[in-house]
Amino acid sequence: MSLSVRDVLLLPRLEALRLRAGQAGEHQTVRWPYVAENESISEWVLGGELVFVTGINQPRDEANLRQLVREAHERRCAGIVILTGPLYIRHIPDSVLAEAERLGVPLIEQPYELPMIAVTEAIGSALVQAQLLGSTRQQLIEQLLDGNLTDATVLAHRANRLAIDLRPARQVVVVQLTGTAALFRSMAPETAEALLQAFRQGVLQHLTASLQALGPPLPVVSQAEQWIAVLPAEGPAALARNRVTVEQLLHTLNATDSPLRVFAGLSSACPRPTDLPRGLGQARQALMAAQSFPERLGLCCFEELGVLELLVAIRDRSLLDRFVNATLGPLLHHDMGHHAVLTQTLEAWMLANGNLVAAAQRLGVHRNTLNYRMQQIQTLTGLDLDDAQHRLNIAVALMIWRLSTHNTPDIQHPA
């Protein structure tokens, strides 16, 4: 269980705290309080800190306060607390409030009359309690995913005590971080470590926010560079919503030039809590497919696997490339200078189950044009399109080609 900025504002004895701007970020998780003692905070935070700005040891003018807000946003801090009073920071300038509002950084005003010791003690105690409860809730989810808790009576008792509703159907998602080695090869170790920790924190924050948008969230299980979450999955609409949510999560996290990238695998629906181990296995199989074929937006659902599940089991990628070359190599080589016209024609023909009229309509071309292209395809590949085995080979080769990293394997030039 985590402690959010909103939870901090509701703590006993902290009624004097006021949220002045950045309400959009009030659900961000607070990892610990940090008192800013330098002009900049960028080098001193890793993400999730609630930053306290007193103005005692470091003078703070309007420009510096705006700078701190921007740095808090860039470093994914939970929020900023500015102490105000007659001695140091008399008031919070409107431009600082506007910047916090624009960036969605929660900005809290604390009067100097409220002792810092009272604030940090209240937050520290709440963090300990939240971590204890969260740890216990996470242990329950881990036991369910591992299949170590099958007694219905014990499960119902523990779930009720921890306020975890296990009645709805669920879907398991596994999110995997990759690119760590490339990150450390590309920059100094200290810089790489700081970026890695910030990225990890960003993954957890964005994943937590995504879960909250889907309903009362269950704890996220963190394992090395992998995060496992259990999503509500009551009906097809919920499954479709989950897919869109995970796609948006990946799009947000992967929209940088960093070598770090995340992939995800989704299970099918798990109607009962005892189905979650099966769901975890399915999500990990789907994750392997997503990593094997990055062109799938970094996401794969177990129910989409089909033949892809068999292809993923082939660890030597060169085998797949050789199969594509043997089946479609001359065609793909020809299309490199012709905008893949013949390959797209072959795909349309396969999708239409060999129906020339339907394929021509799908492509928006005349049937005679399609006939000419199909003759070219047969001449280039030497394949018999009426042969069932050849058509199966074509279907599998096209799937590999469409899902491969660069859309084309290393084409062998015909002799």
PDB file of N, CA and C in Angstrom, residues 10 39 41 48 81 118 124 132 168 191 205 212 269 307 336 340 342 352 377 386 404:
ATOM      1  N   LEU A  10      -4.395  14.586   4.352  1.00  0.00           N
ATOM      2  CA  LEU A  10      -5.463  14.139   5.246  1.00  0.00           C
ATOM      3  C   LEU A  10      -4.942  13.588   6.571  1.00  0.00           C
ATOM      4  N   GLU A  39      20.576  25.122  -4.082  1.00  0.00           N
ATOM      5  CA  GLU A  39      19.848  25.926  -5.070  1.00  0.00           C
ATOM      6  C   GLU A  39      19.035  25.048  -6.012  1.00  0.00           C
ATOM      7  N   ILE A  41      17.647  20.881  -6.956  1.00  0.00           N
ATOM      8  CA  ILE A  41      17.380  19.568  -6.351  1.00  0.00           C
ATOM      9  C   ILE A  41      17.671  18.429  -7.319  1.00  0.00           C
ATOM     10  N   GLY A  48       9.780  10.448  -6.481  1.00  0.00           N
ATOM     11  CA  GLY A  48       8.889  10.062  -5.388  1.00  0.00           C
ATOM     12  C   GLY A  48       9.048  10.872  -4.120  1.00  0.00           C
ATOM     13  N   VAL A  81       6.529  21.156  -1.115  1.00  0.00           N
ATOM     14  CA  VAL A  81       5.928  21.869   0.010  1.00  0.00           C
ATOM     15  C   VAL A  81       6.768  23.119   0.250  1.00  0.00           C
ATOM     16  N   ALA A 118       6.905  17.969  13.389  1.00  0.00           N
ATOM     17  CA  ALA A 118       5.563  17.377  13.440  1.00  0.00           C
ATOM     18  C   ALA A 118       5.154  16.834  12.067  1.00  0.00           C
ATOM     19  N   GLY A 124       6.466  10.208   8.207  1.00  0.00           N
ATOM     20  CA  GLY A 124       7.280   9.009   8.434  1.00  0.00           C
ATOM     21  C   GLY A 124       6.472   7.872   9.024  1.00  0.00           C
ATOM     22  N   LEU A 132       3.996  -1.403   5.729  1.00  0.00           N
ATOM     23  CA  LEU A 132       3.673  -2.672   6.385  1.00  0.00           C
ATOM     24  C   LEU A 132       2.413  -3.286   5.794  1.00  0.00           C
ATOM     25  N   PRO A 168     -14.009 -10.503  -8.394  1.00  0.00           N
ATOM     26  CA  PRO A 168     -14.058 -10.255  -9.845  1.00  0.00           C
ATOM     27  C   PRO A 168     -13.022 -11.070 -10.605  1.00  0.00           C
ATOM     28  N   THR A 191      25.866   8.492 -14.012  1.00  0.00           N
ATOM     29  CA  THR A 191      24.739   9.048 -14.769  1.00  0.00           C
ATOM     30  C   THR A 191      23.755   7.954 -15.151  1.00  0.00           C
ATOM     31  N   GLN A 205       5.372   4.419 -10.981  1.00  0.00           N
ATOM     32  CA  GLN A 205       4.398   5.497 -10.833  1.00  0.00           C
ATOM     33  C   GLN A 205       3.341   5.452 -11.934  1.00  0.00           C
ATOM     34  N   GLN A 212      -4.979   2.585 -10.922  1.00  0.00           N
ATOM     35  CA  GLN A 212      -5.985   3.380 -10.210  1.00  0.00           C
ATOM     36  C   GLN A 212      -7.105   3.820 -11.146  1.00  0.00           C
ATOM     37  N   ALA A 269      -8.420 -13.951 -19.410  1.00  0.00           N
ATOM     38  CA  ALA A 269      -9.138 -13.685 -18.163  1.00  0.00           C
ATOM     39  C   ALA A 269      -8.983 -14.855 -17.191  1.00  0.00           C
ATOM     40  N   VAL A 307      -0.055 -19.393 -33.807  1.00  0.00           N
ATOM     41  CA  VAL A 307       1.201 -19.883 -34.383  1.00  0.00           C
ATOM     42  C   VAL A 307       2.391 -19.108 -33.817  1.00  0.00           C
ATOM     43  N   MET A 336      12.016  -4.303 -52.357  1.00  0.00           N
ATOM     44  CA  MET A 336      12.787  -3.263 -51.672  1.00  0.00           C
ATOM     45  C   MET A 336      12.823  -1.978 -52.487  1.00  0.00           C
ATOM     46  N   ALA A 340       7.132  -2.480 -51.602  1.00  0.00           N
ATOM     47  CA  ALA A 340       6.498  -3.716 -51.111  1.00  0.00           C
ATOM     48  C   ALA A 340       5.170  -4.004 -51.782  1.00  0.00           C
ATOM     49  N   LEU A 342       4.301  -6.083 -54.297  1.00  0.00           N
ATOM     50  CA  LEU A 342       3.971  -7.492 -54.517  1.00  0.00           C
ATOM     51  C   LEU A 342       3.742  -8.223 -53.189  1.00  0.00           C
ATOM     52  N   ALA A 352      -7.744 -13.003 -48.348  1.00  0.00           N
ATOM     53  CA  ALA A 352      -8.995 -13.252 -49.070  1.00  0.00           C
ATOM     54  C   ALA A 352      -9.152 -14.732 -49.412  1.00  0.00           C
ATOM     55  N   ILE A 377       4.595 -12.829 -58.829  1.00  0.00           N
ATOM     56  CA  ILE A 377       4.934 -13.456 -57.549  1.00  0.00           C
ATOM     57  C   ILE A 377       5.335 -14.909 -57.763  1.00  0.00           C
ATOM     58  N   ASP A 386      -1.361 -22.998 -55.644  1.00  0.00           N
ATOM     59  CA  ASP A 386      -2.454 -23.963 -55.465  1.00  0.00           C
ATOM     60  C   ASP A 386      -2.057 -25.106 -54.534  1.00  0.00           C
ATOM     61  N   SER A 404       8.711  -9.036 -37.571  1.00  0.00           N
ATOM     62  CA  SER A 404      10.145  -8.959 -37.308  1.00  0.00           C
ATOM     63  C   SER A 404      10.583  -7.531 -37.037  1.00  0.00           C
TER      64      SER A 404
END
